[in-house]
Each structure stands twice: as C-alpha cells, then as structure tokens.
mmCIF file of C-alpha atoms in Angstrom:
data_model
loop_
_atom_site.group_PDB
_atom_site.id
_atom_site.type_symbol
_atom_site.label_atom_id
_atom_site.label_comp_id
_atom_site.label_asym_id
_atom_site.label_seq_id
_atom_site.Cartn_x
_atom_site.Cartn_y
_atom_site.Cartn_z
ATOM 1 C CA UNK A 1 0.000 0.000 0.000
ATOM 2 C CA UNK A 2 2.902 2.170 0.691
ATOM 3 C CA UNK A 3 4.079 1.775 -2.888
ATOM 4 C CA UNK A 4 0.669 2.725 -4.236
ATOM 5 C CA UNK A 5 0.532 5.886 -2.129
ATOM 6 C CA UNK A 6 4.053 6.797 -3.105
ATOM 7 C CA UNK A 7 3.300 6.092 -6.753
ATOM 8 C CA UNK A 8 0.166 8.261 -6.601
ATOM 9 C CA UNK A 9 2.122 11.035 -4.905
ATOM 10 C CA UNK A 10 4.815 10.802 -7.578
ATOM 11 C CA UNK A 11 2.231 10.943 -10.378
ATOM 12 C CA UNK A 12 0.524 13.930 -8.751
ATOM 13 C CA UNK A 13 3.856 15.694 -8.332
ATOM 14 C CA UNK A 14 4.804 15.090 -11.967
ATOM 15 C CA UNK A 15 1.402 16.289 -13.122
ATOM 16 C CA UNK A 16 1.695 19.473 -11.148
ATOM 17 C CA UNK A 17 5.229 20.138 -12.306
ATOM 18 C CA UNK A 18 4.282 19.651 -15.970
ATOM 19 C CA UNK A 19 1.440 22.143 -15.596
ATOM 20 C CA UNK A 20 3.767 24.464 -13.830
ATOM 21 C CA UNK A 21 6.324 24.170 -16.651
ATOM 22 C CA UNK A 22 3.668 24.990 -19.240
ATOM 23 C CA UNK A 23 2.629 28.071 -17.290
ATOM 24 C CA UNK A 24 6.249 29.073 -16.911
ATOM 25 C CA UNK A 25 6.805 28.542 -20.619
ATOM 26 C CA UNK A 26 3.773 30.708 -21.448
ATOM 27 C CA UNK A 27 4.894 33.397 -19.010
ATOM 28 C CA UNK A 28 8.365 33.297 -20.507
ATOM 29 C CA UNK A 29 6.970 33.601 -24.027
ATOM 30 C CA UNK A 30 4.818 36.542 -22.918
ATOM 31 C CA UNK A 31 7.819 38.183 -21.279
ATOM 32 C CA UNK A 32 9.901 37.675 -24.432
ATOM 33 C CA UNK A 33 7.123 39.180 -26.578
ATOM 34 C CA UNK A 34 6.785 42.133 -24.220
ATOM 35 C CA UNK A 35 10.539 42.660 -24.233
ATOM 36 C CA UNK A 36 10.594 42.494 -28.047
ATOM 37 C CA UNK A 37 7.735 45.005 -28.243
ATOM 38 C CA UNK A 38 9.507 47.340 -25.829
ATOM 39 C CA UNK A 39 12.758 46.992 -27.788
ATOM 40 C CA UNK A 40 10.898 47.831 -31.008
ATOM 41 C CA UNK A 41 9.308 50.856 -29.355
ATOM 42 C CA UNK A 42 12.693 51.932 -28.032
ATOM 43 C CA UNK A 43 14.180 51.649 -31.526
ATOM 44 C CA UNK A 44 11.332 53.749 -32.911
ATOM 45 C CA UNK A 45 11.937 56.331 -30.183
ATOM 46 C CA UNK A 46 15.668 56.386 -30.993
ATOM 47 C CA UNK A 47 14.898 56.787 -34.688
ATOM 48 C CA UNK A 48 12.472 59.640 -33.968
ATOM 49 C CA UNK A 49 14.991 61.318 -31.672
ATOM 50 C CA UNK A 50 17.701 61.027 -34.332
ATOM 51 C CA UNK A 51 15.390 62.519 -36.951
ATOM 52 C CA UNK A 52 14.453 65.342 -34.581
ATOM 53 C CA UNK A 53 18.128 66.008 -33.855
ATOM 54 C CA UNK A 54 18.925 66.056 -37.579
ATOM 55 C CA UNK A 55 16.068 68.507 -38.160
ATOM 56 C CA UNK A 56 17.317 70.697 -35.303
ATOM 57 C CA UNK A 57 20.834 70.713 -36.765
ATOM 58 C CA UNK A 58 19.440 71.571 -40.195
ATOM 59 C CA UNK A 59 17.347 74.411 -38.741
ATOM 60 C CA UNK A 60 20.325 75.733 -36.781
ATOM 61 C CA UNK A 61 22.490 75.655 -39.912
ATOM 62 C CA UNK A 62 19.821 77.529 -41.876
ATOM 63 C CA UNK A 63 19.541 80.088 -39.084
ATOM 64 C CA UNK A 64 23.321 80.502 -39.082
ATOM 65 C CA UNK A 65 23.346 80.977 -42.858
ATOM 66 C CA UNK A 66 20.556 83.547 -42.594
ATOM 67 C CA UNK A 67 22.430 85.326 -39.812
ATOM 68 C CA UNK A 68 25.628 85.365 -41.851
ATOM 69 C CA UNK A 69 23.733 86.773 -44.824
ATOM 70 C CA UNK A 70 22.281 89.507 -42.627
ATOM 71 C CA UNK A 71 25.734 90.288 -41.233
ATOM 72 C CA UNK A 72 27.178 90.510 -44.749
ATOM 73 C CA UNK A 73 24.376 92.872 -45.774
ATOM 74 C CA UNK A 74 24.996 94.996 -42.677
ATOM 75 C CA UNK A 75 28.731 95.186 -43.477
ATOM 76 C CA UNK A 76 27.952 96.058 -47.083
ATOM 77 C CA UNK A 77 25.564 98.820 -45.993
ATOM 78 C CA UNK A 78 28.118 100.183 -43.524
ATOM 79 C CA UNK A 79 30.811 100.182 -46.225
ATOM 80 C CA UNK A 80 28.479 101.974 -48.635
ATOM 81 C CA UNK A 81 27.669 104.536 -45.955
ATOM 82 C CA UNK A 82 31.387 105.047 -45.284
ATOM 83 C CA UNK A 83 32.096 105.529 -48.995
ATOM 84 C CA UNK A 84 29.261 108.038 -49.272
ATOM 85 C CA UNK A 85 30.550 109.860 -46.203
ATOM 86 C CA UNK A 86 34.077 110.021 -47.638
ATOM 87 C CA UNK A 87 32.662 111.180 -50.961
ATOM 88 C CA UNK A 88 30.675 113.937 -49.302
ATOM 89 C CA UNK A 89 33.698 114.954 -47.243
ATOM 90 C CA UNK A 90 35.908 115.052 -50.324
ATOM 91 C CA UNK A 91 33.359 117.116 -52.233
ATOM 92 C CA UNK A 92 33.073 119.523 -49.299
ATOM 93 C CA UNK A 93 36.875 119.798 -49.084
ATOM 94 C CA UNK A 94 37.077 120.396 -52.848
ATOM 95 C CA UNK A 95 34.381 123.065 -52.642
ATOM 96 C CA UNK A 96 36.104 124.657 -49.661
ATOM 97 C CA UNK A 97 39.429 124.652 -51.538
ATOM 98 C CA UNK A 98 37.748 126.125 -54.616
ATOM 99 C CA UNK A 99 36.099 128.831 -52.499
ATOM 100 C CA UNK A 100 39.417 129.582 -50.779
ATOM 101 C CA UNK A 101 41.161 129.833 -54.159
ATOM 102 C CA UNK A 102 38.441 132.118 -55.490
ATOM 103 C CA UNK A 103 38.714 134.232 -52.350
ATOM 104 C CA UNK A 104 42.492 134.400 -52.815
ATOM 105 C CA UNK A 105 42.077 135.444 -56.455
ATOM 106 C CA UNK A 106 39.527 138.052 -55.415
ATOM 107 C CA UNK A 107 41.918 139.289 -52.702
ATOM 108 C CA UNK A 108 44.786 139.466 -55.211
ATOM 109 C CA UNK A 109 42.548 141.335 -57.666
ATOM 110 C CA UNK A 110 41.457 143.708 -54.929
ATOM 111 C CA UNK A 111 45.044 144.207 -53.812
ATOM 112 C CA UNK A 112 46.080 144.799 -57.430
ATOM 113 C CA UNK A 113 43.227 147.241 -57.909
ATOM 114 C CA UNK A 114 44.165 149.055 -54.709
ATOM 115 C CA UNK A 115 47.802 149.174 -55.795
ATOM 116 C CA UNK A 116 46.755 150.514 -59.194
ATOM 117 C CA UNK A 117 44.532 153.106 -57.567
ATOM 118 C CA UNK A 118 47.356 154.166 -55.281
ATOM 119 C CA UNK A 119 49.759 154.500 -58.227
ATOM 120 C CA UNK A 120 47.258 156.537 -60.190
ATOM 121 C CA UNK A 121 46.640 158.731 -57.189
ATOM 122 C CA UNK A 122 50.338 159.336 -56.569
#
C-alpha cells in the first residue's frame, strides 16, 4: 500500500510540475514578446529622436546661414555709408578749396586794384 501511495504522490507531483512548466513557458513567451515590443518601441523612439536632432541641426544651420547673410548685408551697408561719407567729405573739401582759391584770387585782384589806384593817385 505504501508503494501505491508513493506512486500516486509521484504521479501527482509530476502532473503538477508539468502544468507548472507549461505556465512558466507561457509566461516566458509573454515576457519575451513584451521585451521584443519594448525593444521595437525603443528603436522607434531612438529613430524619432535622431530625426528630430537632424532637423534641429538643419534648422540651426539655416539660421546661421541667414544670420551670416544679414551680417554681410549689414557690413555692405556700412561700407556703402562710409564711402558716401568720404565722398561727401571730399566734395566739401574740394568746394572749400575752390572757395578759398576764389577768395584768394579776389583778394589778389582787390590788392592789385588798390595798388593801381594808389599809383594813379600818386
């Protein structure tokens, strides 16, 4: 009788352990599927982050190019303003020199006229 009870206990134990192995196998398969899904989601997130980073770099480069273009235009405008200022200064200096020369000629004429008047009066 002892053998029968032990045999029944052994059969029950084996039956329970086989069921337990199936459940463990199913849980393991579920865990593997979940891990694979999470890995796929993580890869998608990494891909999206890389694309976002590439877009940010592209936008920053475009902003830098636009800024450089604006700076070049500002330098060009400043150079044009400087040239105009020098031009105006040179024209003013030329006009001032011309006026001074005319004044000198007028003074010489006046002095010559005065000298002639003095000689005639003497």
